[in-house]
């Protein structure tokens, strides 16, 4: 073999070995770093998917807008509810005021029905002080009345009872814008000083007029009565009351009482 052929064969052999080495080196590099590179790519894909999922939620601005809209809706809703409640309360106020007035009228009627009277006992009286200005009255009635069940509590059964209006210095309650308060005075001692002492209990407010009328036969009526001057007791007592139940409404209530159960 001449020198030229030998050099050519040696060069080709070197080229074949170097090519095989490069291929083996590439294979080794892939085996060594291929999986980790896939893992890195997978991790990057995972992170990308996570970021996509996080971006699918609400941002702070979007959440603020939602809260603002909900606040507006709730304010409108509660405004409607409160307005309806106020309308209901205004409608119920006249009914409550009238109910209290009816209970006060029944309180007066029961006390008058249970009037205790004996003509030979001077301190027992049935006395009315009439105070009128036109159609408005502020009468005061003082009687001796039987309180059912008082003996069971160890207190006197017969007590001095009065009904009157607190006019606050005015002649009658009709002169006052909101009327007067009707009081019941109750004194356990029936003494020679009628209308004095005892405890005072408010029954109803807004009373514009309180009037008592008396009759023997239901046909003839008089406005005053005093057993120290007129005897015996009247058979019928008409109780009239004007009550302001609202700003523009005044109701007229009326009932009849008939003393006689404890009259001797």
Coordinates of C-alpha atoms in Angstrom, one line a residue:
X1 CA 0.0 0.0 0.0
X2 CA 1.5 3.3 -1.0
X3 CA 1.5 6.3 1.4
X4 CA -1.4 8.1 -0.3
X5 CA -3.8 5.1 0.1
X6 CA -2.7 4.6 3.7
X7 CA -3.4 8.2 4.6
X8 CA -6.8 8.0 2.9
X9 CA -7.9 4.9 4.7
X10 CA -6.7 6.3 8.0
X11 CA -8.7 9.5 7.5
X12 CA -11.9 7.7 6.7
X13 CA -11.5 5.5 9.8
X14 CA -11.0 8.5 12.0
X15 CA -14.1 10.1 10.5
X16 CA -16.2 7.0 11.1
X17 CA -15.1 6.8 14.7
X18 CA -15.7 10.5 15.4
X19 CA -19.2 10.3 13.9
X20 CA -20.0 7.3 16.0
X21 CA -18.7 9.2 19.1
X22 CA -20.8 12.3 18.3
X23 CA -23.9 10.1 17.9
X24 CA -23.2 8.3 21.2
X25 CA -22.6 11.6 22.9
X26 CA -25.9 12.9 21.7
X27 CA -27.7 9.8 22.9
X28 CA -26.1 10.0 26.3
X29 CA -27.0 13.7 26.6
X30 CA -30.6 12.9 25.7
X31 CA -30.7 10.0 28.2
X32 CA -29.2 12.2 30.9
X33 CA -31.2 15.5 30.4
X34 CA -34.1 14.5 28.3
X35 CA -36.5 13.5 31.1
X36 CA -35.5 16.4 33.2
X37 CA -36.2 18.7 30.3
X38 CA -39.6 17.1 29.8
X39 CA -40.2 17.5 33.6
X40 CA -39.2 21.1 33.3
X41 CA -41.5 21.6 30.3
X42 CA -44.2 19.7 32.2
X43 CA -43.8 21.9 35.2
X44 CA -43.9 25.0 33.1
X45 CA -47.0 23.8 31.5
X46 CA -48.5 23.0 34.9
X47 CA -47.7 26.5 36.1
X48 CA -49.2 27.9 33.0
X49 CA -52.4 25.9 33.5
X50 CA -52.5 27.1 37.2
X51 CA -52.1 30.7 36.1
X52 CA -54.9 30.2 33.7
X53 CA -57.1 28.8 36.4
X54 CA -56.3 31.7 38.8
X55 CA -57.1 34.2 36.1
X56 CA -60.5 32.5 35.7
X57 CA -61.6 34.0 39.1
X58 CA -62.7 37.5 40.0
X59 CA -60.3 40.4 40.3
X60 CA -60.4 43.0 43.0
X61 CA -62.1 45.5 40.8
X62 CA -64.8 43.0 39.7
X63 CA -65.4 42.1 43.3
X64 CA -65.7 45.8 44.3
X65 CA -68.3 46.3 41.5
X66 CA -70.3 43.4 42.7
X67 CA -70.3 44.6 46.3
X68 CA -71.3 48.1 45.2
X69 CA -74.3 46.7 43.1
X70 CA -75.4 44.5 46.0
X71 CA -75.2 47.5 48.4
X72 CA -77.4 49.5 46.1
X73 CA -79.9 46.7 45.8
X74 CA -80.1 46.1 49.6
X75 CA -80.5 49.8 50.3
X76 CA -83.4 50.0 47.9
X77 CA -84.9 46.8 49.3
X78 CA -84.6 48.0 52.9
X79 CA -86.0 51.4 52.0
X80 CA -89.1 49.8 50.6
X81 CA -89.5 47.6 53.7
X82 CA -89.1 50.5 56.1
X83 CA -91.5 52.6 54.1
X84 CA -94.1 49.8 54.2
X85 CA -93.6 49.5 58.0
X86 CA -94.1 53.2 58.5
X87 CA -97.3 53.1 56.5
X88 CA -98.5 50.1 58.6
X89 CA -97.7 51.8 61.9
X90 CA -99.5 55.0 60.8
X91 CA -102.5 52.8 59.9
X92 CA -102.4 51.0 63.2
X93 CA -102.0 54.0 65.4
X94 CA -105.7 55.2 65.2
X95 CA -106.8 51.6 66.0
X96 CA -104.6 51.4 69.1
X97 CA -105.7 54.8 70.3
X98 CA -109.3 54.0 69.8
X99 CA -108.8 50.6 71.6
X100 CA -107.3 52.4 74.6
X101 CA -110.2 54.9 74.7
X102 CA -112.7 52.0 74.6
X103 CA -110.9 50.3 77.5
X104 CA -110.9 53.6 79.5
X105 CA -114.6 54.1 78.8
X106 CA -115.3 50.5 80.1
X107 CA -113.2 51.3 83.2
X108 CA -115.5 54.2 84.0
X109 CA -118.7 52.3 83.3
X110 CA -117.6 49.4 85.5
X111 CA -116.8 51.7 88.4
X112 CA -120.1 53.6 88.0
X113 CA -122.0 50.3 87.9
X114 CA -120.4 49.2 91.1
X115 CA -121.3 52.4 93.0
X116 CA -121.7 51.8 96.7
X117 CA -124.3 54.1 98.3
X118 CA -126.3 54.4 101.5
X119 CA -128.2 57.5 102.2
X120 CA -127.6 57.5 105.9
X121 CA -123.8 57.4 105.6
X122 CA -122.8 61.0 104.9
X123 CA -119.3 60.3 103.6
X124 CA -120.7 58.2 100.8
X125 CA -121.5 60.4 97.9
X126 CA -122.0 60.6 94.2
X127 CA -120.7 64.0 93.0
X128 CA -120.2 65.5 89.6
X129 CA -118.3 68.7 88.9
X130 CA -119.3 69.9 85.4
X131 CA -117.0 72.1 83.4
X132 CA -118.1 73.0 79.8
X133 CA -117.1 75.3 77.1
X134 CA -119.6 75.0 74.2
X135 CA -119.7 71.3 73.1
X136 CA -116.4 70.5 74.9
X137 CA -116.6 69.2 78.5
X138 CA -114.1 68.4 81.2
X139 CA -116.3 66.9 83.9
X140 CA -115.1 65.3 87.1
X141 CA -117.0 62.4 88.7
X142 CA -116.3 61.2 92.3
X143 CA -118.0 58.2 93.7
X144 CA -117.6 55.4 96.3
X145 CA -117.2 52.2 94.3
X146 CA -116.8 48.5 95.1
X147 CA -113.6 46.9 93.8
X148 CA -114.2 43.2 93.1
X149 CA -111.6 40.9 94.6
X150 CA -110.1 43.6 96.9
X151 CA -110.8 41.6 100.1
X152 CA -108.7 38.7 98.8
X153 CA -105.7 41.0 98.7
X154 CA -106.4 42.4 102.2
X155 CA -107.4 45.9 101.0
X156 CA -110.7 47.8 101.4
X157 CA -113.3 46.7 99.1
X158 CA -115.1 50.1 99.0
X159 CA -112.9 52.9 97.7
X160 CA -113.3 56.5 96.7
X161 CA -112.8 56.7 92.9
X162 CA -112.6 59.8 90.7
X163 CA -112.4 60.3 86.9
X164 CA -111.0 63.6 85.6
X165 CA -109.0 65.2 82.8
X166 CA -105.7 66.9 83.3
X167 CA -106.3 70.1 81.4
X168 CA -102.8 71.6 82.1
X169 CA -104.4 74.9 83.2
X170 CA -106.8 75.2 80.3
X171 CA -110.5 75.4 80.9
X172 CA -111.3 72.4 78.7
X173 CA -109.2 70.0 76.6
X174 CA -110.7 71.1 73.3
X175 CA -108.5 74.2 73.6
X176 CA -105.4 72.0 73.5
X177 CA -104.0 70.7 70.3
X178 CA -103.4 67.1 71.5
X179 CA -106.2 67.0 74.0
X180 CA -105.8 65.9 77.7
X181 CA -105.0 62.7 79.6
X182 CA -107.8 60.9 81.4
X183 CA -106.9 59.9 84.9
X184 CA -108.5 57.6 87.5
X185 CA -107.9 58.5 91.1
X186 CA -108.3 55.8 93.7
X187 CA -108.3 56.3 97.4
X188 CA -108.6 53.4 99.8
X189 CA -110.1 55.7 102.5
X190 CA -113.6 57.0 101.9
X191 CA -113.5 60.2 104.0
X192 CA -115.1 63.6 104.2
X193 CA -112.7 65.1 101.7
X194 CA -113.8 63.8 98.3
X195 CA -111.5 64.2 95.4
X196 CA -108.3 64.5 97.6
X197 CA -105.5 62.0 98.2
X198 CA -105.1 58.6 96.7
X199 CA -103.2 57.3 93.7
X200 CA -103.6 58.7 90.2
X201 CA -103.5 56.4 87.2
X202 CA -103.5 57.5 83.5
X203 CA -106.0 55.7 81.3
X204 CA -105.8 57.3 77.9
X205 CA -104.4 60.4 76.3
X206 CA -105.7 62.6 73.5
X207 CA -109.1 63.1 75.1
X208 CA -110.8 66.2 73.8
X209 CA -114.0 66.0 75.9
X210 CA -115.4 64.0 78.8
X211 CA -119.1 64.5 79.7
X212 CA -121.4 62.8 82.2
X213 CA -125.2 63.1 82.0
X214 CA -127.8 61.8 84.4
X215 CA -131.4 60.6 84.2
X216 CA -134.2 59.0 86.2
X217 CA -136.2 57.7 83.3
X218 CA -133.9 57.9 80.2
X219 CA -135.9 60.8 78.8
X220 CA -134.9 63.8 80.8
X221 CA -131.2 64.4 81.2
X222 CA -129.2 66.8 83.4
X223 CA -125.5 67.6 83.5
X224 CA -124.8 67.7 87.2
X225 CA -125.5 65.5 90.2
X226 CA -124.8 65.7 93.9
X227 CA -126.2 63.3 96.4
X228 CA -125.8 65.9 99.1
X229 CA -128.4 68.0 97.3
X230 CA -130.3 65.5 95.2
X231 CA -131.2 62.0 96.4
X232 CA -131.3 59.2 95.5
X233 CA -128.9 58.1 92.8
X234 CA -129.7 58.5 89.1
X235 CA -130.8 55.3 87.3
X236 CA -128.9 56.0 84.2
X237 CA -125.5 57.7 83.6
X238 CA -124.5 58.6 80.1
X239 CA -120.7 58.7 79.5
X240 CA -119.5 60.6 76.5
X241 CA -115.9 61.0 75.3
X242 CA -114.3 62.6 72.3
X243 CA -110.8 61.1 71.6
X244 CA -108.3 62.3 69.0
X245 CA -107.1 59.1 67.4
X246 CA -105.0 60.7 64.6
X247 CA -104.0 64.1 63.3
X248 CA -107.3 64.6 61.4
X249 CA -109.7 62.3 63.2
X250 CA -111.6 62.6 66.4
X251 CA -113.9 59.7 67.4
X252 CA -116.9 60.0 69.6
X253 CA -117.4 57.2 72.2
X254 CA -120.5 56.7 74.3
X255 CA -121.9 54.2 76.8
X256 CA -124.5 53.9 79.6
X257 CA -124.0 52.9 83.2
X258 CA -126.6 51.9 85.7
X259 CA -125.7 51.9 89.4
X260 CA -127.9 49.8 91.7
X261 CA -126.1 46.6 92.6
X262 CA -124.6 48.1 95.8
X263 CA -127.2 50.8 96.5
X264 CA -129.1 50.3 99.8

